Amino acid sequence: MGAIPFTDRELRRAWRELSSIASSMADDACKNPHRLLLLYAVECGLKAVWLKRQGRSLFDRMDIDNTGHDLRQLLKALQAGSGFSLPAHLELRPVTHNQARLSRHGDISILHQVWRYGGECIVPTDAQCEHQLRQVLRWIQGELR
């Protein structure tokens, strides 16, 4: 089963709702869940901006194939500027399994897994990733007004 297309209306609604919920949870002790919602709000918002700039109303199969979940690629394609960058590389706290220390790292595309499964970024930190996502979210708000 592949990715399915979404309309600009659906993406904007998801962006607004996810942004609202993530903001209301920001002071909660459950940091990863609100960060995960923030990440998804940014993804939906960037895709809505993409459609607006293209003068289109459907984020279709071709768009999905071109961008996937690569938020850095979307920001670059939208020419958002270097002030709205996201980390290229993430390093997670290592884990020990069967007496072996396992390092964990990847690009920004793993961030949703990190926060969904309760992981912790150490370089950059979770808080730094959240800060960058909030800056991107503010940029999206200006674009979608």
mmCIF file with all atom_site columns, N, CA and C in Angstrom, residues 10 12 19 29 36-37 44 47 49-50 57 61 63 67 70 73 77 90 99 106 108 127 140 142-143:
data_model
loop_
_atom_site.group_PDB
_atom_site.id
_atom_site.type_symbol
_atom_site.label_atom_id
_atom_site.label_alt_id
_atom_site.label_comp_id
_atom_site.label_asym_id
_atom_site.label_entity_id
_atom_site.label_seq_id
_atom_site.pdbx_PDB_ins_code
_atom_site.Cartn_x
_atom_site.Cartn_y
_atom_site.Cartn_z
_atom_site.occupancy
_atom_site.B_iso_or_equiv
_atom_site.pdbx_formal_charge
_atom_site.auth_seq_id
_atom_site.auth_comp_id
_atom_site.auth_asym_id
_atom_site.auth_atom_id
_atom_site.pdbx_PDB_model_num
ATOM 1  N N  . GLU A 1 10  ? -7.338 19.644 3.438  1.00 0.00 ? 10  GLU A N  1
ATOM 2  C CA . GLU A 1 10  ? -7.045 18.656 4.476  1.00 0.00 ? 10  GLU A CA 1
ATOM 3  C C  . GLU A 1 10  ? -5.705 18.951 5.156  1.00 0.00 ? 10  GLU A C  1
ATOM 4  N N  . ARG A 1 12  ? -4.134 21.849 5.395  1.00 0.00 ? 12  ARG A N  1
ATOM 5  C CA . ARG A 1 12  ? -4.233 23.056 6.224  1.00 0.00 ? 12  ARG A CA 1
ATOM 6  C C  . ARG A 1 12  ? -4.978 22.775 7.530  1.00 0.00 ? 12  ARG A C  1
ATOM 7  N N  . SER A 1 19  ? -0.908 21.910 15.186 1.00 0.00 ? 19  SER A N  1
ATOM 8  C CA . SER A 1 19  ? -0.199 23.040 15.787 1.00 0.00 ? 19  SER A CA 1
ATOM 9  C C  . SER A 1 19  ? -0.838 23.439 17.108 1.00 0.00 ? 19  SER A C  1
ATOM 10 N N  . ALA A 1 29  ? 4.467  17.292 30.912 1.00 0.00 ? 29  ALA A N  1
ATOM 11 C CA . ALA A 1 29  ? 5.607  16.426 31.234 1.00 0.00 ? 29  ALA A CA 1
ATOM 12 C C  . ALA A 1 29  ? 5.871  15.421 30.117 1.00 0.00 ? 29  ALA A C  1
ATOM 13 N N  . LEU A 1 36  ? 6.184  15.168 18.751 1.00 0.00 ? 36  LEU A N  1
ATOM 14 C CA . LEU A 1 36  ? 5.763  14.380 17.591 1.00 0.00 ? 36  LEU A CA 1
ATOM 15 C C  . LEU A 1 36  ? 4.635  15.091 16.848 1.00 0.00 ? 36  LEU A C  1
ATOM 16 N N  . LEU A 1 37  ? 3.667  15.620 17.587 1.00 0.00 ? 37  LEU A N  1
ATOM 17 C CA . LEU A 1 37  ? 2.585  16.379 16.954 1.00 0.00 ? 37  LEU A CA 1
ATOM 18 C C  . LEU A 1 37  ? 3.117  17.641 16.286 1.00 0.00 ? 37  LEU A C  1
ATOM 19 N N  . CYS A 1 44  ? 2.711  18.822 7.599  1.00 0.00 ? 44  CYS A N  1
ATOM 20 C CA . CYS A 1 44  ? 1.457  19.183 6.915  1.00 0.00 ? 44  CYS A CA 1
ATOM 21 C C  . CYS A 1 44  ? 1.517  20.628 6.432  1.00 0.00 ? 44  CYS A C  1
ATOM 22 N N  . LYS A 1 47  ? 3.737  21.032 3.336  1.00 0.00 ? 47  LYS A N  1
ATOM 23 C CA . LYS A 1 47  ? 3.068  20.498 2.144  1.00 0.00 ? 47  LYS A CA 1
ATOM 24 C C  . LYS A 1 47  ? 1.952  21.439 1.678  1.00 0.00 ? 47  LYS A C  1
ATOM 25 N N  . VAL A 1 49  ? 2.026  24.741 2.086  1.00 0.00 ? 49  VAL A N  1
ATOM 26 C CA . VAL A 1 49  ? 2.754  25.858 1.457  1.00 0.00 ? 49  VAL A CA 1
ATOM 27 C C  . VAL A 1 49  ? 3.197  25.448 0.057  1.00 0.00 ? 49  VAL A C  1
ATOM 28 N N  . TRP A 1 50  ? 3.682  24.234 -0.076 1.00 0.00 ? 50  TRP A N  1
ATOM 29 C CA . TRP A 1 50  ? 4.099  23.694 -1.381 1.00 0.00 ? 50  TRP A CA 1
ATOM 30 C C  . TRP A 1 50  ? 2.964  23.825 -2.389 1.00 0.00 ? 50  TRP A C  1
ATOM 31 N N  . SER A 1 57  ? -4.229 22.238 -5.702 1.00 0.00 ? 57  SER A N  1
ATOM 32 C CA . SER A 1 57  ? -5.044 21.893 -4.544 1.00 0.00 ? 57  SER A CA 1
ATOM 33 C C  . SER A 1 57  ? -4.898 20.434 -4.106 1.00 0.00 ? 57  SER A C  1
ATOM 34 N N  . ARG A 1 61  ? 0.563  11.865 -5.987 1.00 0.00 ? 61  ARG A N  1
ATOM 35 C CA . ARG A 1 61  ? 1.582  10.820 -6.005 1.00 0.00 ? 61  ARG A CA 1
ATOM 36 C C  . ARG A 1 61  ? 2.957  11.367 -6.427 1.00 0.00 ? 61  ARG A C  1
ATOM 37 N N  . ASP A 1 63  ? 4.119  14.432 -6.086 1.00 0.00 ? 63  ASP A N  1
ATOM 38 C CA . ASP A 1 63  ? 4.653  15.233 -4.975 1.00 0.00 ? 63  ASP A CA 1
ATOM 39 C C  . ASP A 1 63  ? 5.179  14.330 -3.861 1.00 0.00 ? 63  ASP A C  1
ATOM 40 N N  . THR A 1 67  ? 9.012  14.298 -2.514 1.00 0.00 ? 67  THR A N  1
ATOM 41 C CA . THR A 1 67  ? 9.352  14.836 -1.196 1.00 0.00 ? 67  THR A CA 1
ATOM 42 C C  . THR A 1 67  ? 9.297  13.819 -0.074 1.00 0.00 ? 67  THR A C  1
ATOM 43 N N  . ASP A 1 70  ? 10.777 14.079 3.772  1.00 0.00 ? 70  ASP A N  1
ATOM 44 C CA . ASP A 1 70  ? 12.028 14.825 3.904  1.00 0.00 ? 70  ASP A CA 1
ATOM 45 C C  . ASP A 1 70  ? 11.741 16.314 4.078  1.00 0.00 ? 70  ASP A C  1
ATOM 46 N N  . GLN A 1 73  ? 14.264 18.710 2.550  1.00 0.00 ? 73  GLN A N  1
ATOM 47 C CA . GLN A 1 73  ? 14.095 18.882 1.104  1.00 0.00 ? 73  GLN A CA 1
ATOM 48 C C  . GLN A 1 73  ? 12.947 19.835 0.795  1.00 0.00 ? 73  GLN A C  1
ATOM 49 N N  . ALA A 1 77  ? 13.282 23.293 -1.212 1.00 0.00 ? 77  ALA A N  1
ATOM 50 C CA . ALA A 1 77  ? 12.480 23.529 -2.417 1.00 0.00 ? 77  ALA A CA 1
ATOM 51 C C  . ALA A 1 77  ? 11.639 24.796 -2.281 1.00 0.00 ? 77  ALA A C  1
ATOM 52 N N  . LEU A 1 90  ? 21.164 13.349 13.097 1.00 0.00 ? 90  LEU A N  1
ATOM 53 C CA . LEU A 1 90  ? 20.736 13.191 14.483 1.00 0.00 ? 90  LEU A CA 1
ATOM 54 C C  . LEU A 1 90  ? 21.518 12.058 15.133 1.00 0.00 ? 90  LEU A C  1
ATOM 55 N N  . GLN A 1 99  ? 25.354 -6.821 26.262 1.00 0.00 ? 99  GLN A N  1
ATOM 56 C CA . GLN A 1 99  ? 26.653 -6.280 26.660 1.00 0.00 ? 99  GLN A CA 1
ATOM 57 C C  . GLN A 1 99  ? 27.373 -5.529 25.546 1.00 0.00 ? 99  GLN A C  1
ATOM 58 N N  . GLY A 1 106 ? 21.035 8.957  12.468 1.00 0.00 ? 106 GLY A N  1
ATOM 59 C CA . GLY A 1 106 ? 20.394 9.018  11.167 1.00 0.00 ? 106 GLY A CA 1
ATOM 60 C C  . GLY A 1 106 ? 20.106 10.452 10.785 1.00 0.00 ? 106 GLY A C  1
ATOM 61 N N  . ILE A 1 108 ? 17.260 13.529 9.454  1.00 0.00 ? 108 ILE A N  1
ATOM 62 C CA . ILE A 1 108 ? 16.031 14.089 10.031 1.00 0.00 ? 108 ILE A CA 1
ATOM 63 C C  . ILE A 1 108 ? 14.813 13.179 9.823  1.00 0.00 ? 108 ILE A C  1
ATOM 64 N N  . ALA A 1 127 ? 15.414 19.350 22.640 1.00 0.00 ? 127 ALA A N  1
ATOM 65 C CA . ALA A 1 127 ? 14.988 20.745 22.802 1.00 0.00 ? 127 ALA A CA 1
ATOM 66 C C  . ALA A 1 127 ? 15.434 21.601 21.617 1.00 0.00 ? 127 ALA A C  1
ATOM 67 N N  . ILE A 1 140 ? 5.738  29.006 8.482  1.00 0.00 ? 140 ILE A N  1
ATOM 68 C CA . ILE A 1 140 ? 4.563  28.451 7.796  1.00 0.00 ? 140 ILE A CA 1
ATOM 69 C C  . ILE A 1 140 ? 3.348  29.335 8.060  1.00 0.00 ? 140 ILE A C  1
ATOM 70 N N  . GLY A 1 142 ? 3.170  32.466 8.601  1.00 0.00 ? 142 GLY A N  1
ATOM 71 C CA . GLY A 1 142 ? 3.261  33.654 7.756  1.00 0.00 ? 142 GLY A CA 1
ATOM 72 C C  . GLY A 1 142 ? 2.940  33.350 6.296  1.00 0.00 ? 142 GLY A C  1
ATOM 73 N N  . GLU A 1 143 ? 3.313  32.178 5.837  1.00 0.00 ? 143 GLU A N  1
ATOM 74 C CA . GLU A 1 143 ? 3.078  31.790 4.446  1.00 0.00 ? 143 GLU A CA 1
ATOM 75 C C  . GLU A 1 143 ? 1.615  31.444 4.159  1.00 0.00 ? 143 GLU A C  1
#
